[in-house]
XYZ file of C-alpha atoms in Angstrom:
438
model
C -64.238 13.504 72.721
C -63.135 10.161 71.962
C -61.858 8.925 68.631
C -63.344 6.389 66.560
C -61.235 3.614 67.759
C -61.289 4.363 71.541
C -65.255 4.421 71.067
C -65.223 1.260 69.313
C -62.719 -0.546 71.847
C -65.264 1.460 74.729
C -68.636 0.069 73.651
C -68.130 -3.402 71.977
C -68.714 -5.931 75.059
C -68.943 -9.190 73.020
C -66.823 -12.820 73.175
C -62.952 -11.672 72.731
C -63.229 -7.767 72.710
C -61.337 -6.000 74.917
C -63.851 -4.356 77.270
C -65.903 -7.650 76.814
C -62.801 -9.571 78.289
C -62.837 -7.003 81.245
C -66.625 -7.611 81.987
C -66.166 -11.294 81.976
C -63.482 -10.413 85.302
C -66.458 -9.542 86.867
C -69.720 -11.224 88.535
C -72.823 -10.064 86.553
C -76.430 -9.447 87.837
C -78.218 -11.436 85.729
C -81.731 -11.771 85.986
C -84.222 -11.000 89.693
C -85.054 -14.043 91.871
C -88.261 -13.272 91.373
C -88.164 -14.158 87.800
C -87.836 -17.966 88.766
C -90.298 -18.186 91.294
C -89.988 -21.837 92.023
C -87.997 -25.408 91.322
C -88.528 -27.048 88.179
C -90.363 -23.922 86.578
C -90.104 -22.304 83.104
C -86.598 -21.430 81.862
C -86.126 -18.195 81.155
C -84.179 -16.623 78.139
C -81.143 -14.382 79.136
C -78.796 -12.298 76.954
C -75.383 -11.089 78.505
C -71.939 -9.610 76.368
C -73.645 -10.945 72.814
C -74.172 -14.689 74.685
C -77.710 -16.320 74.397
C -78.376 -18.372 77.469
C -80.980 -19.875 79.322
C -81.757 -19.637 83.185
C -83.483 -22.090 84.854
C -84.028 -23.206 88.437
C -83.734 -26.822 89.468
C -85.295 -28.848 91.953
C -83.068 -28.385 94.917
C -84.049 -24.893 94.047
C -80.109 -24.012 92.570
C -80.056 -21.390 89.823
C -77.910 -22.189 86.622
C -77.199 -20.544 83.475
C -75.988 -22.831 80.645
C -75.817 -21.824 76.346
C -79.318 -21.756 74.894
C -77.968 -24.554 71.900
C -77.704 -27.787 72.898
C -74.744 -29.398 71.566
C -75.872 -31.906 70.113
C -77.475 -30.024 66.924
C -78.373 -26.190 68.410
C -82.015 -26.860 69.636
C -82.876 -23.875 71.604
C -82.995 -25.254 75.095
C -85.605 -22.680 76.760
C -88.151 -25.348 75.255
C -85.698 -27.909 77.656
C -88.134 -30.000 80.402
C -86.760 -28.529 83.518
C -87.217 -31.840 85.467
C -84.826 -33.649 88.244
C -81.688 -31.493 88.596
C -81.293 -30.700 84.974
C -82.624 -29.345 81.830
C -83.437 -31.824 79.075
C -83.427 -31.008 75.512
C -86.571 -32.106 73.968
C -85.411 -32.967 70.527
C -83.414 -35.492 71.060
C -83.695 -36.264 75.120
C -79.861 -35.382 75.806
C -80.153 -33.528 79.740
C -77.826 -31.470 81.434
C -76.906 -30.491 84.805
C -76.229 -26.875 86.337
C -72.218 -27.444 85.608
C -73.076 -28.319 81.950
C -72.393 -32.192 82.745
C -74.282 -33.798 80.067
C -76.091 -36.733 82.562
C -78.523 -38.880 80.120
C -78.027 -39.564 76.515
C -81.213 -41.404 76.148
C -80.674 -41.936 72.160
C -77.728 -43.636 72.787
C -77.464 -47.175 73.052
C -77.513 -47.999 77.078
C -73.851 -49.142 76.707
C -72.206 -45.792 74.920
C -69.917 -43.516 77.084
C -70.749 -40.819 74.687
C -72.466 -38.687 77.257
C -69.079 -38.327 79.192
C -67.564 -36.445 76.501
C -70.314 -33.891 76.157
C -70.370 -30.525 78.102
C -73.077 -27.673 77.750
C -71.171 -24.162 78.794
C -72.665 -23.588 81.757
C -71.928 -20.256 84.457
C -71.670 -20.230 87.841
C -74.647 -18.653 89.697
C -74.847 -17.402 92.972
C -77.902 -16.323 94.398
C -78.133 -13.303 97.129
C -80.730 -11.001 98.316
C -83.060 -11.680 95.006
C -80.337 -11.311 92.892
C -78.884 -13.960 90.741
C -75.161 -13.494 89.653
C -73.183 -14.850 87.350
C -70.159 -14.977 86.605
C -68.658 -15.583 82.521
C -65.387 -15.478 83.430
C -61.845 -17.459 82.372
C -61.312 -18.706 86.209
C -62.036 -22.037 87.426
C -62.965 -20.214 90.233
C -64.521 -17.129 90.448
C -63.746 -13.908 92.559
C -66.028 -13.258 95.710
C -69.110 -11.198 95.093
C -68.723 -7.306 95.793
C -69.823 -6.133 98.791
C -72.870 -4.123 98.026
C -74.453 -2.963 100.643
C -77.605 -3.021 98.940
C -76.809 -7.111 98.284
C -75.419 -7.741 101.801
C -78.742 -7.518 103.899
C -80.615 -10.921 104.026
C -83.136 -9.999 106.304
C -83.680 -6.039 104.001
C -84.399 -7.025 100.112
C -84.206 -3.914 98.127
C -86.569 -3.015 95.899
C -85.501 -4.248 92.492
C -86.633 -4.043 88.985
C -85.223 -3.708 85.325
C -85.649 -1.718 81.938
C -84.810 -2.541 78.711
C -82.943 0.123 76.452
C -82.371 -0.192 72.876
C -78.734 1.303 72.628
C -75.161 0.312 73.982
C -74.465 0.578 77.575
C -72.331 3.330 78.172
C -75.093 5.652 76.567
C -76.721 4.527 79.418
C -74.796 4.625 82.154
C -73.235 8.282 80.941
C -77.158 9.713 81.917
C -76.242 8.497 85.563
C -73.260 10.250 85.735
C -74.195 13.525 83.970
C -75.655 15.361 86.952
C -76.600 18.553 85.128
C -78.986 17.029 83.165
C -81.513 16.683 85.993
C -81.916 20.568 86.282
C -83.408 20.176 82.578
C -84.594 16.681 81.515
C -86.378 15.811 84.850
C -87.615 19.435 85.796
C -90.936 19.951 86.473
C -92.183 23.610 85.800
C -94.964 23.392 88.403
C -93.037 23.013 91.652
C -94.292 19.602 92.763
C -91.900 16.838 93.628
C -91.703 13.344 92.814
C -89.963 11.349 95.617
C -89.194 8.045 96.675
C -90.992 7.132 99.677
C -89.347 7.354 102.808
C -86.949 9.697 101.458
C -86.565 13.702 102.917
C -83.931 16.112 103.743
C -84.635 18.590 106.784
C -86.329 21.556 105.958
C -85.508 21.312 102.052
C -85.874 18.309 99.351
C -82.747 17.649 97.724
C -84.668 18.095 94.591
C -85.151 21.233 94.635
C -81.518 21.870 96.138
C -80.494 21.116 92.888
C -82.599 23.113 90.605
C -81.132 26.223 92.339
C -77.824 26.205 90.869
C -78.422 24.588 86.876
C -74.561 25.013 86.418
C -72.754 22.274 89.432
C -69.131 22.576 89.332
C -67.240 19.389 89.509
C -64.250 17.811 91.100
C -63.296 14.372 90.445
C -60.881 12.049 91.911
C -59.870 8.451 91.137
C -60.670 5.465 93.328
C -59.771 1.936 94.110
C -62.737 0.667 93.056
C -63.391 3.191 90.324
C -64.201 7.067 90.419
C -65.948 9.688 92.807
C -67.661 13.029 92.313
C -69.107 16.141 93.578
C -71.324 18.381 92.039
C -70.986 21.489 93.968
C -74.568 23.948 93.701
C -74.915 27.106 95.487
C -77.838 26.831 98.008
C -78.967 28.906 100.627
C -75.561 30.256 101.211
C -73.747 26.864 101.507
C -72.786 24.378 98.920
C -74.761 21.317 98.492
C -72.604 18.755 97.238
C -74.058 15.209 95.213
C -71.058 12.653 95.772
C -71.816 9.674 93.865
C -69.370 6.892 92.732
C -68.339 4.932 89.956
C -67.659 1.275 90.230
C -66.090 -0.909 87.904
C -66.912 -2.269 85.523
C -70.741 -0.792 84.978
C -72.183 0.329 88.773
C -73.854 3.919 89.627
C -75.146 5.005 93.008
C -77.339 8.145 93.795
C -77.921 9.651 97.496
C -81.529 9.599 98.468
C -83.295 11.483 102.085
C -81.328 11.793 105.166
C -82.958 12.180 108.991
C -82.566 14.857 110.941
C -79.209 13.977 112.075
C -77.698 14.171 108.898
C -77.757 10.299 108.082
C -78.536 8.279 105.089
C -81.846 6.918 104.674
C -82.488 5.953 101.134
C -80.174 5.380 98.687
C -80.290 3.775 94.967
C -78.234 2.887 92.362
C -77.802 1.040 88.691
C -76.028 -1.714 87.206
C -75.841 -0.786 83.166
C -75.813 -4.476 82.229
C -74.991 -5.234 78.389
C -77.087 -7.413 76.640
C -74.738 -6.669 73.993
C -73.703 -3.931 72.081
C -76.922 -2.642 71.515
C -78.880 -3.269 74.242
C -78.602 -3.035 77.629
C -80.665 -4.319 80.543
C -80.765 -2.009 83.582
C -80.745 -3.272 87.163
C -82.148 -0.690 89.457
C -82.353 -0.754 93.157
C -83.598 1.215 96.366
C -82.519 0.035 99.543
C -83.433 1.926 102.778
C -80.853 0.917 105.454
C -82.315 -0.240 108.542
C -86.206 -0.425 107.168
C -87.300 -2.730 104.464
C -89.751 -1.111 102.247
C -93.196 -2.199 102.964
C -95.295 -4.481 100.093
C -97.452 -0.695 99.963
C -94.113 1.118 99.224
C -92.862 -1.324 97.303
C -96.002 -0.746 94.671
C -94.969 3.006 95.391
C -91.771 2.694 93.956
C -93.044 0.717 91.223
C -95.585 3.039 90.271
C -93.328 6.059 90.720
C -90.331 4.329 88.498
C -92.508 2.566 86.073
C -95.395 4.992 85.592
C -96.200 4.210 82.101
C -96.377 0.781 82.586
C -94.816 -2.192 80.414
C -95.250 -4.075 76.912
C -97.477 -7.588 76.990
C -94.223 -9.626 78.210
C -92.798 -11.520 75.817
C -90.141 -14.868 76.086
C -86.998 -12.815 74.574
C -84.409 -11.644 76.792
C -85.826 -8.758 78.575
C -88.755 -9.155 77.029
C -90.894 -8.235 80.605
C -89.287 -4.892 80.953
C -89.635 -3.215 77.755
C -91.771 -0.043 78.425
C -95.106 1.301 76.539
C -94.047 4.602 76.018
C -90.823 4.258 73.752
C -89.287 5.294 70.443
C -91.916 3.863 68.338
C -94.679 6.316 69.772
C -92.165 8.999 70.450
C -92.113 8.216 74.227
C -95.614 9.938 74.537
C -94.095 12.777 74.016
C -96.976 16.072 74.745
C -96.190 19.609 73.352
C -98.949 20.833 75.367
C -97.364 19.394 78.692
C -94.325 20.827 77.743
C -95.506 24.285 77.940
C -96.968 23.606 81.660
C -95.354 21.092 83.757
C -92.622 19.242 82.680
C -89.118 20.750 80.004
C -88.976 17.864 78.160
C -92.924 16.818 78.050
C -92.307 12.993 78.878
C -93.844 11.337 81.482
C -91.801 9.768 84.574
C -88.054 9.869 84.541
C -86.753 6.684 83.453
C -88.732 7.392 80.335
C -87.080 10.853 79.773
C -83.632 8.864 79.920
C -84.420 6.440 77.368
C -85.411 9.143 75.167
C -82.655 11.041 75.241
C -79.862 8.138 75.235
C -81.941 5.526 72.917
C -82.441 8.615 69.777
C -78.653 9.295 70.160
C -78.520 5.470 68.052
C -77.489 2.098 69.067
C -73.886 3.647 69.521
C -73.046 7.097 69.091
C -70.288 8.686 67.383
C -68.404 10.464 70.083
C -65.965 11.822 68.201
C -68.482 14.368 67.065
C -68.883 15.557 71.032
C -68.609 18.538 71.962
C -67.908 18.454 76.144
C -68.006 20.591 78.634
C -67.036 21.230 81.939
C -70.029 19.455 83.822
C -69.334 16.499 81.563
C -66.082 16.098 83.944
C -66.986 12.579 85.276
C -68.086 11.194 82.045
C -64.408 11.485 80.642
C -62.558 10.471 83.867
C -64.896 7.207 83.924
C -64.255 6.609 79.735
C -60.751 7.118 80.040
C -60.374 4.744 83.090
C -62.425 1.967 81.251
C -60.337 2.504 78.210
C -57.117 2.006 80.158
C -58.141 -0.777 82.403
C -59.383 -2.810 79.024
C -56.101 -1.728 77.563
C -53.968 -3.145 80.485
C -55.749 -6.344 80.721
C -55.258 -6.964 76.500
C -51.850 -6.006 76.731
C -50.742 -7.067 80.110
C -53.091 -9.196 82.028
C -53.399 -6.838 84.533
C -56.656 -7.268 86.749
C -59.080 -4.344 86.440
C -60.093 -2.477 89.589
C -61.338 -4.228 92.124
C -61.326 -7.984 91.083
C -59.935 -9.611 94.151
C -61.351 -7.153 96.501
C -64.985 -7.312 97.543
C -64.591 -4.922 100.200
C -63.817 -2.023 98.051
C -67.485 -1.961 96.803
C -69.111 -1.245 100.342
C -69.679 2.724 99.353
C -72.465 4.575 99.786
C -73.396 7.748 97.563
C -73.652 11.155 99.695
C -75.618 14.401 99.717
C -74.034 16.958 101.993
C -75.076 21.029 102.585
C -70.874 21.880 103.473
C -69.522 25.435 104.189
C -68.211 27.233 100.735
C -64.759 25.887 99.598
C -65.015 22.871 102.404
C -62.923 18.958 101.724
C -65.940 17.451 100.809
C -63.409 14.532 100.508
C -62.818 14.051 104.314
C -66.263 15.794 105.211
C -68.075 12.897 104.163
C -65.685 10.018 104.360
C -67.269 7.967 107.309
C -71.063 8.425 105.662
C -69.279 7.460 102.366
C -67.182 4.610 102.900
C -68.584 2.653 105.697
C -66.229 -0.243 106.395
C -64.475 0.105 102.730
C -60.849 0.355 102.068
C -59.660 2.497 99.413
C -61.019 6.144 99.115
């Protein structure tokens, strides 16, 4: 349980808060490559920590996010003519480059150096792997991008694709870490399986090695880069352990199939991106080391993740990812599929998620929680937000992990271990990789 002020200090992400201040130390996925297909083409509205912006591509094929007014009177600039290196506002004809450098005045007379003293706030962008970053930072120049291994593979683009939730983002990213919730939201009643292509465990899928034990015990330990957990389950006279990580400031990872030899194949994670305080936009990923998905899986895992398909898109931020089934039509909620197939009688996971976290409200009152013991990773990742927000307001001190990309090359673990074994050192090589830090 938190108190009011902790959850207020916890959830507000916007210019000058305290946990907004520690975002901005951080590089921020903001919107899919694929979302400006080519040079020159439609801008596209973006919303990050309560900042309207627009994203555009320009003709040397450069991605840049700059303020959505124009300073010259606040025109919205997503109706800009993305034309020549820069976006030109269309009231008046004022352009601007990627760096926010206004570059042509053309209502001034030809003689006026008024342009020079104009700047749009632009963001830095970098572009990696069909993901565009940005960073809304106080440095002049900004820290290296984390080592993801999902982000690191040019030649193996992970599937990618975003959903829009209308709440704050640690209701969000709290379902990602709450591992007993999967033994009752996402059951199925029928014994079939929904998996992500390409994904198995020998003998057994690590589905159903969780829905033998509904009540995991956890241990959690802090990291460099953030926090780790187990959730130990009794299976088959072993424990089957789900180690998944916490990186600051917003990143999840979940273990997917292994081969026969024990090794990861799939694995897939979330980025719990605020929009603002009430809305977040959710970056989900599947990578399969060694194997890019195929365009067939690829509609797989779209199908599989996005069942219920989307809204018409619309030009708001997010406005593409905003699902059918949602809070207005009770997330097609069916008694009668309750009773046979699925607990909660929603359709396809994600959905099941938003309903739960999106009817909690925008942002709930957690100081009217009641916690238990499987909710052991949701406080140890509060309280170290809390803190690291705290330090930086007080102190300046850097938040985890700022200066050191390397500490983010983790991968999330499933493991069948011997009762009462160091799950810690049992699965540090699968785990860390070539990271530093635990």
């Amino acid at each position: 349980m938190l108190t009011r002020e902790e959850n207020e200090l916890m959830c507000r992400v916007g210019p000058g808060t305290p946990m907004g201040n520690l975002m901005r130390q951080y590089w921020m996925p903001a919107i899919l490559s694929m979302e400006l297909p080519e040079p020159d083409g439609a801008p596209v509205r973006v919303r990050l920590l309560g900042e309207n912006l627009i994203a555009f591509r320009e003709t040397d094929g450069t991605v840049a996010l700059v303020a959505n007014a124009c300073p010259h009177r606040g025109a919205s600039l997503f109706f800009g003519r993305n034309e020549e290196n820069g976006l030109r506002c269309v009231y008046h004809g004022w352009k601007f480059d990627a760096s926010g450098a206004c570059v042509d005045m053309p209502n001034e007379p030809a003689e006026s150096n008024f342009k020079h003293k104009i700047r749009l706030t632009a963001y830095p962008c970098i572009e990696r792997n069909g993901l565009v970053w940005a960073y809304l930072g106080p440095r002049e120049t900004p820290p290296a991008l984390p080592d993801f291994p999902w982000n690191m593979d040019p030649d193996n683009v992970p599937f990618m694709w975003r959903n829009y939730r209308i709440c704050n983002w640690m209701q969000t990213l709290e379902g990602d870490i709450d591992t007993s919730h999967i033994n009752f939201l996402h059951r199925r009643m029928d014994g079939e399986v929904t998996t992500v292509p390409g994904a198995k465990w020998p003998g057994i899928n690590n589905i159903l090695l969780s829905q033998q034990d509904s009540s995991p015990r956890l241990e959690v330990i802090d990291t460099a880069y953030g926090c780790l957990y187990t959730a130990k389950r009794q299976a088959d006279g072993q424990e089957y352990h789900r180690i998944h990580p916490f990186l600051f400031p917003f990143h999840t990872m979940i273990g997917g199939g292994i081969d026969d030899n024990g090794a990861l194949t799939t694995f897939n994670g979330k980025a719990w991106v605020p929009m603002d305080d009430e809305n977040t936009l959710v970056l989900e990923w599947h990578y399969r080391p060694g194997k890019p998905w195929s365009d067939e899986e690829r509609e797989q895992l779209a199908h599989v993740r996005s069942a219920l398909g989307f809204l018409p898109a619309t030009s708001e931020p997010g406005g593409r990812w905003r699902f059918k089934a949602n809070i207005e039509n009770d997330y097609y909620l069916d008694y009668e599929l309750q009773k046979t197939k699925l607990f909660c009688g929603i359709l396809s996971n994600p959905v099941q998620d938003h309903a739960m976290q999106e009817t909690m409200g925008p942002i709930y009152n957690r100081s009217k929680e009641h916690l238990g013991t499987t909710d052991a990773m949701i406080i140890r990742v509060r309280r170290r937000l809390i803190q690291a927000a705290v330090a930086l307001r007080d102190h300046g001190t850097l938040p985890p992990g700022v200066d050191a990309p390397d500490l983010f090359w983790i991968k999330p673990v499933g493991a069948l271990l011997p009762a009462g074994a160091d799950w810690v050192a049992a699965t540090e090589t699968r785990r860390r990789g070539r990271a530093v830090g635990a």
